[in-house]
Amino acid sequence: MSVPRRLLGIARNARPASVPCCAPKPRQLSIISARQQSNQATRRIHQQTPRKAQHAAAVQEVEIESTNPALSFPCLDAHESRSASLSKRSLAGPEPSYTSGHTLNFHSRQPILLDWGGILPEFNIAYEAWGSLNQDKSNAILLHTGLSASSHAHSTETNTKPGWWEKFIGPGRPLDTDKYFVICTNVVGGCYGSTGPSSIDPANGERYATRFPILTMEDMVRAQFRLLDHLSIQKLYASVGSSMGGMQSLASGTLFPERVGRIVSISGCARSHPYSIAMRHTQRQVLMMDPNWARGFYYDGVPPHGGMKLAREIATVTYRSGPEWEMRFGRRRADPSRPPALCPDFLIETYLDHAGEKWCLEYDPNSLLYVSKAMDLFDLGQEHRERINKVRKSNSGKLQAYLDGSAIETDTSSDVCSLTLPDQPYEEKEQPADFDAKAVEADGSAPPADLVAGLKPLANTPALVMGVASDILFPAWQQREIANTLKRTGNKNVTHIELGEDKSLFGHDTFLLDLENVGGAVKSFLG
């Protein structure tokens, strides 16, 4: 009988019970290296040995332990435990709605053509409103949200939970409900009541999942203006937004300049830049690599909560700033009395872990993919807009065919879903000899002519543009670029405010937290 595999851990200095006939003679041992001796000892283990030798080796194996104990991984235990509980829940039916409370709803039965050729046969917009619309309907403010926010910006009678901009909305507040009628929507593509990937496709009665079409910021804005049409609001007093909402606010003014009285864009941009695209790409990748994502068709099973948790942790790193975290956490560990661990150990790690765990089941993973991709595609430059307009024109026949009840022809040769990876990966190239670093205007002092042309529709629209020096996701130079570009269009009413680190250390999330500086500027601008 051969020795079991578990005995391969026998100590190197264990003496074999018998020496095979092929073993070297004693005088030869002096010239054999230690490695050869070890290899030979290992080979002997697999040979037949007397039962007594096997017993002795087994006893020796029991007595010898690893030099160090195995680490514990409570973070992985928690992940596996949640997966197990979600697996039991999935047996009872689809996962529950992500909608966080009662909203008003606008349902459009008219189809909408999206920028990249997709069609939504009908769609729903979840929205909430505060204040009263005046007689001539001239006091409406459209408030745009960030990526993951719902329409619940402020508490209502039917949903008393505090909203994400609770302190900014109300009588005497920056968005003064004694003066204005404030409307906030959940964007198309979201999961808090508006039509998105988790919604039912009326064509087949199944969830869209990743059959949902690619979106743009402009698609979301067009859907919002369908709501304004429904409310008979011809012109907004103001379009206000922060982060992704700041992008939408600019988009609303360029798409409908005659319907927007003034623009507020806080911590936004006129075009997404490589760093923010890279960070959102990373979030999407860790989510899509979660086996439970199942290419988007997870609604009747276990949702990809692990991928969502990691995606949120990456996002949270970009939302706050280094100076703030230095003050809040420093290099402190959660429990200095314990040895270091590979699971969350430093206070900053436990903070990120908690933020990811808390959020991973509050937002639809597919919505994160689609809405974040729409942010990446955002570019108000003239060249990009002309390209998209050509695509829309070429796809206009699809919308007409749908309205006529005809079959929609799909040109598979130009199918936008036929993306393939390049044969040759990108390689670093040497910097050209004539490269002029000064020509790359990262400070926004000289906006490109293409962007000036793209923002020309806003030449007569008063605008407030705010940035935060500690913001790493939408760095302050991007808000300077917006302001300078608007001035280049001939706009004489541009207010640009940049909060230095002496006023705010909260990074990108400053717009959620700084009632005095952000709120004060908004209130002053709106009048």
Short mmCIF file of C-alpha atoms in Angstrom, two decimals:
data_model
loop_
_atom_site.label_atom_id
_atom_site.label_comp_id
_atom_site.label_asym_id
_atom_site.label_seq_id
_atom_site.Cartn_x
_atom_site.Cartn_y
_atom_site.Cartn_z
CA MET A 1 0.00 0.00 0.00
CA SER A 2 1.42 3.40 -0.94
CA VAL A 3 1.68 6.21 1.58
CA PRO A 4 -1.26 8.70 1.50
CA ARG A 5 -0.64 12.12 -0.04
CA ARG A 6 -1.09 13.86 3.27
CA LEU A 7 2.22 12.36 4.40
CA LEU A 8 4.11 14.38 1.80
CA GLY A 9 4.59 16.98 4.55
CA ILE A 10 7.11 14.68 6.38
CA ALA A 11 10.00 16.59 7.91
CA ARG A 12 13.09 16.88 5.76
CA ASN A 13 15.32 15.31 8.41
CA ALA A 14 13.06 12.26 8.93
CA ARG A 15 15.11 9.10 8.52
CA PRO A 16 13.72 6.51 6.06
CA ALA A 17 13.04 3.13 7.57
CA SER A 18 14.81 1.30 4.80
CA VAL A 19 17.24 2.23 2.07
CA PRO A 20 16.36 1.11 -1.44
CA CYS A 21 18.98 -0.85 -3.37
CA CYS A 22 19.44 2.05 -5.74
CA ALA A 23 20.51 4.46 -2.98
CA PRO A 24 24.04 5.85 -3.30
CA LYS A 25 26.82 4.38 -1.20
CA PRO A 26 27.79 6.26 1.97
CA ARG A 27 30.98 7.71 0.45
CA GLN A 28 28.93 9.22 -2.41
CA LEU A 29 26.65 11.23 -0.09
CA SER A 30 29.27 13.90 0.47
CA ILE A 31 29.06 15.07 -3.12
CA ILE A 32 25.30 15.10 -3.38
CA SER A 33 23.73 18.53 -2.92
CA ALA A 34 21.14 19.23 -0.26
CA ARG A 35 18.53 19.73 -2.99
CA GLN A 36 19.25 16.28 -4.46
CA GLN A 37 18.92 14.73 -1.02
CA SER A 38 15.58 16.43 -0.58
CA ASN A 39 14.35 15.28 -3.98
CA GLN A 40 15.44 11.72 -3.29
CA ALA A 41 13.74 11.77 0.09
CA THR A 42 10.55 12.90 -1.61
CA ARG A 43 10.80 10.13 -4.21
CA ARG A 44 11.23 7.53 -1.45
CA ILE A 45 7.91 8.56 0.04
CA HIS A 46 6.12 7.08 -2.98
CA GLN A 47 7.82 3.72 -2.67
CA GLN A 48 6.63 0.71 -0.70
CA THR A 49 7.66 0.87 2.94
CA PRO A 50 6.94 -1.39 5.90
CA ARG A 51 3.84 -0.68 7.97
CA LYS A 52 5.97 0.36 10.95
CA ALA A 53 7.68 3.00 8.86
CA GLN A 54 4.30 4.27 7.64
CA HIS A 55 3.02 4.47 11.20
CA ALA A 56 6.10 6.34 12.38
CA ALA A 57 5.77 8.81 9.53
CA ALA A 58 2.07 9.31 10.26
CA VAL A 59 2.77 10.02 13.94
CA GLN A 60 5.45 12.47 12.97
CA GLU A 61 3.01 14.20 10.55
CA VAL A 62 0.42 14.65 13.28
CA GLU A 63 2.92 16.20 15.62
CA ILE A 64 4.32 18.73 13.10
CA GLU A 65 2.20 21.87 12.51
CA SER A 66 2.62 24.83 10.17
CA THR A 67 5.05 27.48 11.27
CA ASN A 68 2.20 30.06 11.19
CA PRO A 69 -1.54 29.75 11.70
CA ALA A 70 -3.90 30.30 8.77
CA LEU A 71 -5.46 33.75 8.50
CA SER A 72 -9.20 34.20 8.91
CA PHE A 73 -11.28 36.06 6.32
CA PRO A 74 -14.46 37.43 7.89
CA CYS A 75 -15.05 39.67 4.88
CA LEU A 76 -15.30 36.64 2.59
CA ASP A 77 -17.42 34.79 5.13
CA ALA A 78 -19.85 37.73 5.11
CA HIS A 79 -19.94 37.74 1.30
CA GLU A 80 -20.68 34.02 1.13
CA SER A 81 -23.32 34.34 3.82
CA ARG A 82 -25.10 37.10 1.90
CA SER A 83 -24.97 35.08 -1.31
CA ALA A 84 -26.53 32.14 0.52
CA SER A 85 -29.34 34.29 1.91
CA LEU A 86 -29.98 35.87 -1.50
CA SER A 87 -30.06 32.43 -3.08
CA LYS A 88 -32.87 31.44 -0.72
CA ARG A 89 -34.69 34.68 -1.49
CA SER A 90 -34.40 34.16 -5.25
CA LEU A 91 -36.36 30.92 -4.96
CA ALA A 92 -39.39 32.97 -3.90
CA GLY A 93 -39.37 35.07 -7.09
CA PRO A 94 -37.70 38.12 -8.67
CA GLU A 95 -35.78 40.53 -6.51
CA PRO A 96 -37.81 43.40 -5.07
CA SER A 97 -38.14 46.83 -6.66
CA TYR A 98 -35.34 49.31 -6.00
CA THR A 99 -37.81 52.20 -5.76
CA SER A 100 -37.29 53.87 -2.41
CA GLY A 101 -40.74 55.34 -1.86
CA HIS A 102 -43.85 56.90 -3.36
CA THR A 103 -43.32 59.09 -6.43
CA LEU A 104 -45.42 60.82 -9.05
CA ASN A 105 -45.33 59.13 -12.42
CA PHE A 106 -45.53 60.26 -16.00
CA HIS A 107 -46.09 57.55 -18.57
CA SER A 108 -45.37 58.38 -22.19
CA ARG A 109 -47.12 56.13 -24.68
CA GLN A 110 -45.28 57.83 -27.51
CA PRO A 111 -42.03 56.07 -28.46
CA ILE A 112 -38.73 57.85 -28.15
CA LEU A 113 -35.74 57.45 -30.48
CA LEU A 114 -32.44 57.35 -28.63
CA ASP A 115 -29.19 58.86 -29.91
CA TRP A 116 -27.54 55.57 -30.84
CA GLY A 117 -30.56 54.12 -32.60
CA GLY A 118 -32.41 52.37 -29.80
CA ILE A 119 -36.15 52.80 -29.37
CA LEU A 120 -38.22 52.78 -26.23
CA PRO A 121 -41.80 52.04 -27.38
CA GLU A 122 -43.09 53.73 -24.22
CA PHE A 123 -41.46 54.88 -21.03
CA ASN A 124 -42.11 56.00 -17.48
CA ILE A 125 -40.63 58.98 -15.64
CA ALA A 126 -40.75 58.92 -11.84
CA TYR A 127 -40.67 62.42 -10.41
CA GLU A 128 -41.37 64.44 -7.29
CA ALA A 129 -42.21 68.11 -6.91
CA TRP A 130 -42.16 70.79 -4.21
CA GLY A 131 -43.71 74.26 -4.14
CA SER A 132 -46.48 75.54 -6.40
CA LEU A 133 -46.54 76.27 -10.10
CA ASN A 134 -47.59 79.87 -10.68
CA GLN A 135 -50.35 80.91 -13.06
CA ASP A 136 -48.20 81.45 -16.13
CA LYS A 137 -46.02 78.44 -15.25
CA SER A 138 -42.83 80.47 -15.36
CA ASN A 139 -41.34 79.51 -11.98
CA ALA A 140 -40.41 75.88 -12.61
CA ILE A 141 -36.92 74.60 -11.78
CA LEU A 142 -35.80 71.24 -13.14
CA LEU A 143 -33.36 69.60 -10.70
CA HIS A 144 -31.09 66.95 -12.23
CA THR A 145 -29.61 64.13 -10.13
CA GLY A 146 -26.25 62.46 -9.84
CA LEU A 147 -25.64 58.96 -11.18
CA SER A 148 -27.25 56.90 -8.43
CA ALA A 149 -29.81 59.29 -6.96
CA SER A 150 -33.58 58.92 -7.08
CA SER A 151 -36.12 61.68 -7.57
CA HIS A 152 -36.39 61.96 -3.78
CA ALA A 153 -34.37 65.13 -3.34
CA HIS A 154 -36.57 66.32 -0.46
CA SER A 155 -39.17 64.78 1.82
CA THR A 156 -42.83 64.84 0.81
CA GLU A 157 -46.13 64.15 2.52
CA THR A 158 -46.22 60.68 0.99
CA ASN A 159 -42.53 59.97 1.59
CA THR A 160 -41.24 61.63 4.74
CA LYS A 161 -37.75 60.16 4.48
CA PRO A 162 -35.13 62.96 4.10
CA GLY A 163 -34.04 63.47 0.51
CA TRP A 164 -30.53 63.68 -0.91
CA TRP A 165 -30.76 67.54 -1.08
CA GLU A 166 -33.06 67.94 1.91
CA LYS A 167 -31.44 71.08 3.32
CA PHE A 168 -31.22 72.79 -0.06
CA ILE A 169 -34.96 72.72 -0.85
CA GLY A 170 -37.76 74.45 1.04
CA PRO A 171 -39.05 77.88 2.10
CA GLY A 172 -36.14 80.34 2.23
CA ARG A 173 -33.66 77.65 1.11
CA PRO A 174 -31.47 77.83 -2.04
CA LEU A 175 -34.30 76.25 -4.06
CA ASP A 176 -36.94 78.39 -2.39
CA THR A 177 -40.32 76.65 -2.58
CA ASP A 178 -42.04 79.93 -1.69
CA LYS A 179 -40.84 81.18 -5.08
CA TYR A 180 -40.25 78.15 -7.26
CA PHE A 181 -41.89 74.92 -8.33
CA VAL A 182 -39.07 72.38 -8.09
CA ILE A 183 -39.22 69.16 -10.10
CA CYS A 184 -36.75 66.28 -9.75
CA THR A 185 -36.86 63.12 -11.87
CA ASN A 186 -35.27 59.72 -11.82
CA VAL A 187 -33.45 59.48 -15.16
CA VAL A 188 -34.43 57.07 -17.90
CA GLY A 189 -32.06 54.13 -17.44
CA GLY A 190 -32.35 54.37 -13.65
CA CYS A 191 -34.13 52.02 -11.29
CA TYR A 192 -36.16 54.24 -8.98
CA GLY A 193 -39.41 54.22 -10.93
CA SER A 194 -38.29 55.40 -14.36
CA THR A 195 -37.92 52.99 -17.26
CA GLY A 196 -34.58 51.21 -17.17
CA PRO A 197 -32.97 47.79 -17.67
CA SER A 198 -35.00 46.29 -14.81
CA SER A 199 -38.29 47.42 -16.41
CA ILE A 200 -40.60 45.21 -18.44
CA ASP A 201 -40.21 45.40 -22.20
CA PRO A 202 -43.78 45.77 -23.55
CA ALA A 203 -42.76 43.87 -26.68
CA ASN A 204 -42.26 40.52 -24.91
CA GLY A 205 -43.35 41.02 -21.30
CA GLU A 206 -39.84 40.29 -20.00
CA ARG A 207 -37.32 42.52 -18.30
CA TYR A 208 -35.11 44.45 -20.68
CA ALA A 209 -31.88 43.47 -18.87
CA THR A 210 -29.04 44.03 -21.36
CA ARG A 211 -31.48 44.23 -24.24
CA PHE A 212 -31.96 47.80 -23.05
CA PRO A 213 -30.53 50.26 -25.60
CA ILE A 214 -27.44 52.40 -25.05
CA LEU A 215 -28.28 55.83 -23.59
CA THR A 216 -26.83 59.33 -23.63
CA MET A 217 -27.27 62.33 -21.35
CA GLU A 218 -29.28 63.96 -24.13
CA ASP A 219 -31.66 60.98 -24.25
CA MET A 220 -32.36 61.45 -20.55
CA VAL A 221 -32.96 65.19 -21.04
CA ARG A 222 -35.35 64.64 -23.96
CA ALA A 223 -37.39 62.27 -21.79
CA GLN A 224 -37.48 64.89 -19.02
CA PHE A 225 -38.79 67.50 -21.46
CA ARG A 226 -41.59 65.10 -22.41
CA LEU A 227 -42.61 65.39 -18.76
CA LEU A 228 -42.44 69.19 -18.97
CA ASP A 229 -44.68 69.05 -22.05
CA HIS A 230 -47.12 66.93 -20.07
CA LEU A 231 -47.10 69.56 -17.30
CA SER A 232 -47.56 72.33 -19.91
CA ILE A 233 -44.33 74.00 -18.84
CA GLN A 234 -43.00 75.74 -21.91
CA LYS A 235 -39.95 77.37 -20.32
CA LEU A 236 -37.95 76.59 -17.19
CA TYR A 237 -36.96 79.33 -14.82
CA ALA A 238 -33.75 77.35 -14.32
CA SER A 239 -32.06 74.04 -14.96
CA VAL A 240 -30.01 73.00 -11.91
CA GLY A 241 -27.73 70.00 -11.47
CA SER A 242 -24.61 68.65 -9.76
CA SER A 243 -22.17 65.96 -10.91
CA MET A 244 -23.99 64.03 -13.67
CA GLY A 245 -26.82 66.50 -13.09
CA GLY A 246 -24.42 69.32 -13.96
CA MET A 247 -23.80 67.61 -17.29
CA GLN A 248 -27.54 67.25 -17.89
CA SER A 249 -28.14 70.87 -16.99
CA LEU A 250 -25.74 71.97 -19.74
CA ALA A 251 -27.25 69.45 -22.15
CA SER A 252 -30.76 70.79 -21.51
CA GLY A 253 -29.60 74.30 -22.40
CA THR A 254 -27.90 73.22 -25.61
CA LEU A 255 -30.81 71.04 -26.75
CA PHE A 256 -33.59 73.45 -25.74
CA PRO A 257 -32.03 76.93 -25.41
CA GLU A 258 -35.38 78.64 -25.91
CA ARG A 259 -36.92 76.65 -23.05
CA VAL A 260 -34.25 77.17 -20.35
CA GLY A 261 -34.04 80.53 -18.59
CA ARG A 262 -30.77 79.96 -16.71
CA ILE A 263 -28.25 77.20 -16.01
CA VAL A 264 -26.62 75.98 -12.80
CA SER A 265 -23.86 73.39 -13.25
CA ILE A 266 -22.03 72.26 -10.10
CA SER A 267 -19.04 69.88 -10.21
CA GLY A 268 -19.93 68.88 -13.77
CA CYS A 269 -18.22 69.02 -17.12
CA ALA A 270 -18.84 69.76 -20.78
CA ARG A 271 -17.19 66.51 -21.84
CA SER A 272 -15.99 63.48 -19.91
CA HIS A 273 -12.23 63.24 -19.59
CA PRO A 274 -10.06 60.08 -19.54
CA TYR A 275 -9.65 59.79 -15.77
CA SER A 276 -13.37 59.75 -15.01
CA ILE A 277 -13.98 57.38 -17.93
CA ALA A 278 -11.26 55.08 -16.62
CA MET A 279 -12.72 55.01 -13.11
CA ARG A 280 -16.22 54.20 -14.36
CA HIS A 281 -14.80 51.56 -16.70
CA THR A 282 -13.14 49.89 -13.72
CA GLN A 283 -16.40 49.89 -11.79
CA ARG A 284 -18.24 48.30 -14.72
CA GLN A 285 -15.56 45.67 -15.17
CA VAL A 286 -15.58 44.45 -11.56
CA LEU A 287 -19.37 44.29 -11.74
CA MET A 288 -19.48 42.43 -15.05
CA MET A 289 -16.82 39.96 -13.86
CA ASP A 290 -19.07 38.88 -10.99
CA PRO A 291 -20.42 35.46 -12.09
CA ASN A 292 -23.83 36.39 -10.71
CA TRP A 293 -24.12 39.25 -13.21
CA ALA A 294 -24.90 36.59 -15.84
CA ARG A 295 -24.52 39.10 -18.68
CA GLY A 296 -27.34 41.13 -17.23
CA PHE A 297 -29.96 38.41 -16.83
CA TYR A 298 -29.81 37.95 -13.06
CA TYR A 299 -33.25 39.20 -12.08
CA ASP A 300 -34.63 35.78 -11.14
CA GLY A 301 -31.49 34.72 -9.32
CA VAL A 302 -28.78 36.02 -7.03
CA PRO A 303 -27.84 39.62 -7.99
CA PRO A 304 -24.14 40.43 -8.44
CA HIS A 305 -23.85 42.01 -5.01
CA GLY A 306 -20.12 41.32 -4.75
CA GLY A 307 -19.36 43.18 -7.97
CA MET A 308 -21.68 46.00 -6.94
CA LYS A 309 -19.96 46.31 -3.57
CA LEU A 310 -16.52 46.61 -5.16
CA ALA A 311 -17.82 49.05 -7.79
CA ARG A 312 -19.22 51.27 -5.05
CA GLU A 313 -15.96 51.16 -3.11
CA ILE A 314 -14.06 52.31 -6.21
CA ALA A 315 -16.61 55.06 -6.77
CA THR A 316 -16.42 56.20 -3.14
CA VAL A 317 -12.66 56.66 -3.50
CA THR A 318 -13.37 59.22 -6.24
CA TYR A 319 -16.21 60.98 -4.40
CA ARG A 320 -14.20 62.17 -1.43
CA SER A 321 -10.78 63.75 -1.04
CA GLY A 322 -7.40 62.85 0.41
CA PRO A 323 -7.29 65.83 2.82
CA GLU A 324 -10.69 64.96 4.29
CA TRP A 325 -9.74 61.30 4.77
CA GLU A 326 -6.46 62.31 6.36
CA MET A 327 -8.45 64.21 8.97
CA ARG A 328 -11.16 61.57 9.45
CA PHE A 329 -9.14 58.37 9.33
CA GLY A 330 -5.42 59.04 9.01
CA ARG A 331 -3.49 55.78 9.29
CA ARG A 332 -5.53 54.56 12.24
CA ARG A 333 -6.53 50.92 12.36
CA ALA A 334 -9.93 49.72 13.48
CA ASP A 335 -8.45 47.66 16.32
CA PRO A 336 -4.73 48.27 16.94
CA SER A 337 -4.68 45.53 19.60
CA ARG A 338 -5.13 42.85 16.94
CA PRO A 339 -2.58 41.70 14.34
CA PRO A 340 -2.97 43.16 10.82
CA ALA A 341 -5.38 41.33 8.49
CA LEU A 342 -5.99 41.06 4.76
CA CYS A 343 -9.67 41.90 5.25
CA PRO A 344 -10.64 45.51 6.14
CA ASP A 345 -8.25 46.58 8.87
CA PHE A 346 -7.50 50.30 8.59
CA LEU A 347 -10.37 52.67 9.40
CA ILE A 348 -10.47 53.84 5.78
CA GLU A 349 -10.86 50.22 4.68
CA THR A 350 -13.71 49.57 7.08
CA TYR A 351 -15.38 52.78 5.86
CA LEU A 352 -15.18 51.70 2.22
CA ASP A 353 -16.31 48.18 3.09
CA HIS A 354 -19.35 49.53 4.91
CA ALA A 355 -20.20 51.96 2.10
CA GLY A 356 -20.07 49.17 -0.48
CA GLU A 357 -22.01 46.67 1.62
CA LYS A 358 -24.74 49.17 2.41
CA TRP A 359 -25.29 50.12 -1.23
CA CYS A 360 -24.82 46.85 -3.12
CA LEU A 361 -28.52 45.93 -3.07
CA GLU A 362 -29.98 49.45 -3.24
CA TYR A 363 -29.29 50.12 -6.92
CA ASP A 364 -29.81 47.96 -9.98
CA PRO A 365 -26.45 46.76 -11.34
CA ASN A 366 -27.58 47.10 -14.95
CA SER A 367 -28.64 50.70 -14.31
CA LEU A 368 -25.13 51.39 -13.03
CA LEU A 369 -23.70 50.04 -16.28
CA TYR A 370 -25.99 52.01 -18.58
CA VAL A 371 -26.06 55.32 -16.73
CA SER A 372 -22.30 55.39 -16.14
CA LYS A 373 -21.69 54.61 -19.81
CA ALA A 374 -23.92 57.54 -20.76
CA MET A 375 -21.66 59.73 -18.64
CA ASP A 376 -18.60 58.46 -20.52
CA LEU A 377 -20.20 59.28 -23.88
CA PHE A 378 -20.95 62.88 -22.88
CA ASP A 379 -19.35 65.47 -25.16
CA LEU A 380 -20.90 68.83 -26.03
CA GLY A 381 -18.26 69.54 -28.67
CA GLN A 382 -19.62 70.45 -32.09
CA GLU A 383 -17.90 67.58 -33.91
CA HIS A 384 -19.45 65.00 -31.61
CA ARG A 385 -22.89 66.59 -31.81
CA GLU A 386 -22.78 66.59 -35.62
CA ARG A 387 -21.79 62.93 -35.64
CA ILE A 388 -24.66 62.00 -33.30
CA ASN A 389 -27.14 64.05 -35.32
CA LYS A 390 -26.15 62.10 -38.44
CA VAL A 391 -26.71 58.83 -36.57
CA ARG A 392 -30.12 60.05 -35.39
CA LYS A 393 -31.07 61.06 -38.91
CA SER A 394 -30.02 57.69 -40.34
CA ASN A 395 -32.12 55.94 -37.66
CA SER A 396 -35.19 58.14 -38.03
CA GLY A 397 -36.68 55.49 -40.31
CA LYS A 398 -36.76 53.06 -37.38
CA LEU A 399 -39.01 55.35 -35.39
CA GLN A 400 -41.32 55.95 -38.34
CA ALA A 401 -41.49 52.23 -39.05
CA TYR A 402 -42.49 51.61 -35.45
CA LEU A 403 -45.15 54.31 -35.60
CA ASP A 404 -46.47 52.80 -38.86
CA GLY A 405 -46.52 49.34 -37.31
CA SER A 406 -44.01 48.04 -39.83
CA ALA A 407 -41.16 45.68 -39.12
CA ILE A 408 -38.00 47.51 -38.15
CA GLU A 409 -35.10 46.57 -40.38
CA THR A 410 -31.77 46.17 -38.66
CA ASP A 411 -28.56 46.67 -40.58
CA THR A 412 -26.45 43.92 -39.06
CA SER A 413 -23.34 45.14 -40.86
CA SER A 414 -23.39 48.29 -38.74
CA ASP A 415 -24.89 46.76 -35.63
CA VAL A 416 -23.68 48.80 -32.66
CA CYS A 417 -23.63 45.59 -30.61
CA SER A 418 -20.99 43.94 -32.82
CA LEU A 419 -18.07 45.53 -30.98
CA THR A 420 -14.88 43.47 -31.11
CA LEU A 421 -11.61 43.93 -29.28
CA PRO A 422 -8.69 45.13 -31.43
CA ASP A 423 -6.29 42.50 -32.74
CA GLN A 424 -3.35 44.44 -31.38
CA PRO A 425 -3.56 45.86 -27.84
CA TYR A 426 -2.73 49.49 -27.29
CA GLU A 427 0.96 50.10 -26.80
CA GLU A 428 2.72 53.11 -25.36
CA LYS A 429 4.25 55.31 -28.04
CA GLU A 430 7.12 57.70 -27.78
CA GLN A 431 6.13 61.31 -27.35
CA PRO A 432 6.46 63.18 -30.67
CA ALA A 433 9.43 65.49 -30.86
CA ASP A 434 7.17 68.43 -31.69
CA PHE A 435 4.79 67.74 -28.79
CA ASP A 436 3.98 70.94 -26.92
CA ALA A 437 2.70 70.30 -23.41
CA LYS A 438 1.52 73.90 -23.19
CA ALA A 439 -0.90 73.19 -26.02
CA VAL A 440 -2.78 70.81 -23.75
CA GLU A 441 -4.84 73.32 -21.83
CA ALA A 442 -5.79 71.34 -18.74
CA ASP A 443 -6.55 74.53 -16.85
CA GLY A 444 -9.38 75.49 -19.17
CA SER A 445 -7.77 78.84 -20.04
CA ALA A 446 -8.08 78.30 -23.78
CA PRO A 447 -11.08 76.07 -24.60
CA PRO A 448 -10.97 74.39 -28.01
CA ALA A 449 -12.93 75.96 -30.84
CA ASP A 450 -14.94 72.75 -31.19
CA LEU A 451 -16.30 73.09 -27.66
CA VAL A 452 -17.01 76.80 -28.11
CA ALA A 453 -19.08 75.96 -31.19
CA GLY A 454 -20.88 73.19 -29.31
CA LEU A 455 -21.91 75.52 -26.46
CA LYS A 456 -22.95 78.35 -28.79
CA PRO A 457 -26.68 77.73 -28.03
CA LEU A 458 -25.96 78.92 -24.46
CA ALA A 459 -24.52 82.27 -25.56
CA ASN A 460 -27.50 84.16 -24.13
CA THR A 461 -28.28 81.96 -21.10
CA PRO A 462 -27.17 83.20 -17.66
CA ALA A 463 -25.05 80.51 -16.04
CA LEU A 464 -23.60 79.64 -12.64
CA VAL A 465 -20.66 77.23 -12.84
CA MET A 466 -19.18 75.90 -9.60
CA GLY A 467 -16.15 73.71 -8.94
CA VAL A 468 -14.24 72.35 -5.94
CA ALA A 469 -10.46 72.29 -5.75
CA SER A 470 -10.43 69.00 -3.78
CA ASP A 471 -12.58 67.20 -6.39
CA ILE A 472 -10.61 64.45 -8.16
CA LEU A 473 -13.49 62.98 -10.19
CA PHE A 474 -14.60 66.24 -11.82
CA PRO A 475 -11.48 68.36 -11.24
CA ALA A 476 -11.85 72.12 -10.96
CA TRP A 477 -10.21 72.75 -14.33
CA GLN A 478 -13.26 71.22 -15.99
CA GLN A 479 -15.58 73.83 -14.46
CA ARG A 480 -13.12 76.54 -15.48
CA GLU A 481 -13.29 75.11 -18.97
CA ILE A 482 -17.10 75.40 -18.96
CA ALA A 483 -17.01 78.99 -17.73
CA ASN A 484 -14.31 80.08 -20.17
CA THR A 485 -16.04 78.33 -23.05
CA LEU A 486 -19.34 80.04 -22.29
CA LYS A 487 -17.56 83.39 -22.20
CA ARG A 488 -15.97 82.62 -25.57
CA THR A 489 -19.45 82.09 -27.02
CA GLY A 490 -20.18 85.70 -26.17
CA ASN A 491 -22.11 84.98 -22.98
CA LYS A 492 -21.80 88.08 -20.77
CA ASN A 493 -23.61 86.58 -17.77
CA VAL A 494 -21.38 83.77 -16.51
CA THR A 495 -20.67 83.38 -12.79
CA HIS A 496 -17.79 81.05 -11.97
CA ILE A 497 -17.02 80.04 -8.37
CA GLU A 498 -14.26 77.68 -7.30
CA LEU A 499 -14.14 76.52 -3.69
CA GLY A 500 -10.56 76.09 -2.50
CA GLU A 501 -9.48 73.53 0.07
CA ASP A 502 -9.69 76.26 2.70
CA LYS A 503 -13.47 76.20 2.19
CA SER A 504 -14.14 72.56 1.36
CA LEU A 505 -12.23 69.32 1.80
CA PHE A 506 -15.15 67.10 0.83
CA GLY A 507 -14.07 66.52 -2.77
CA HIS A 508 -16.76 65.70 -5.29
CA ASP A 509 -19.40 65.19 -2.60
CA THR A 510 -19.16 68.85 -1.58
CA PHE A 511 -22.34 69.59 -3.54
CA LEU A 512 -24.23 67.26 -1.18
CA LEU A 513 -22.79 68.67 2.03
CA ASP A 514 -21.89 72.34 1.77
CA LEU A 515 -25.09 74.28 2.36
CA GLU A 516 -23.27 77.51 3.11
CA ASN A 517 -20.99 77.83 0.09
CA VAL A 518 -22.76 75.75 -2.56
CA GLY A 519 -26.27 76.51 -1.34
CA GLY A 520 -25.48 80.18 -0.78
CA ALA A 521 -24.15 80.63 -4.31
CA VAL A 522 -27.18 78.90 -5.84
CA LYS A 523 -29.62 81.01 -3.82
CA SER A 524 -27.85 84.24 -4.79
CA PHE A 525 -27.75 83.31 -8.47
CA LEU A 526 -31.41 82.30 -8.71
CA GLY A 527 -32.49 85.51 -6.99
#
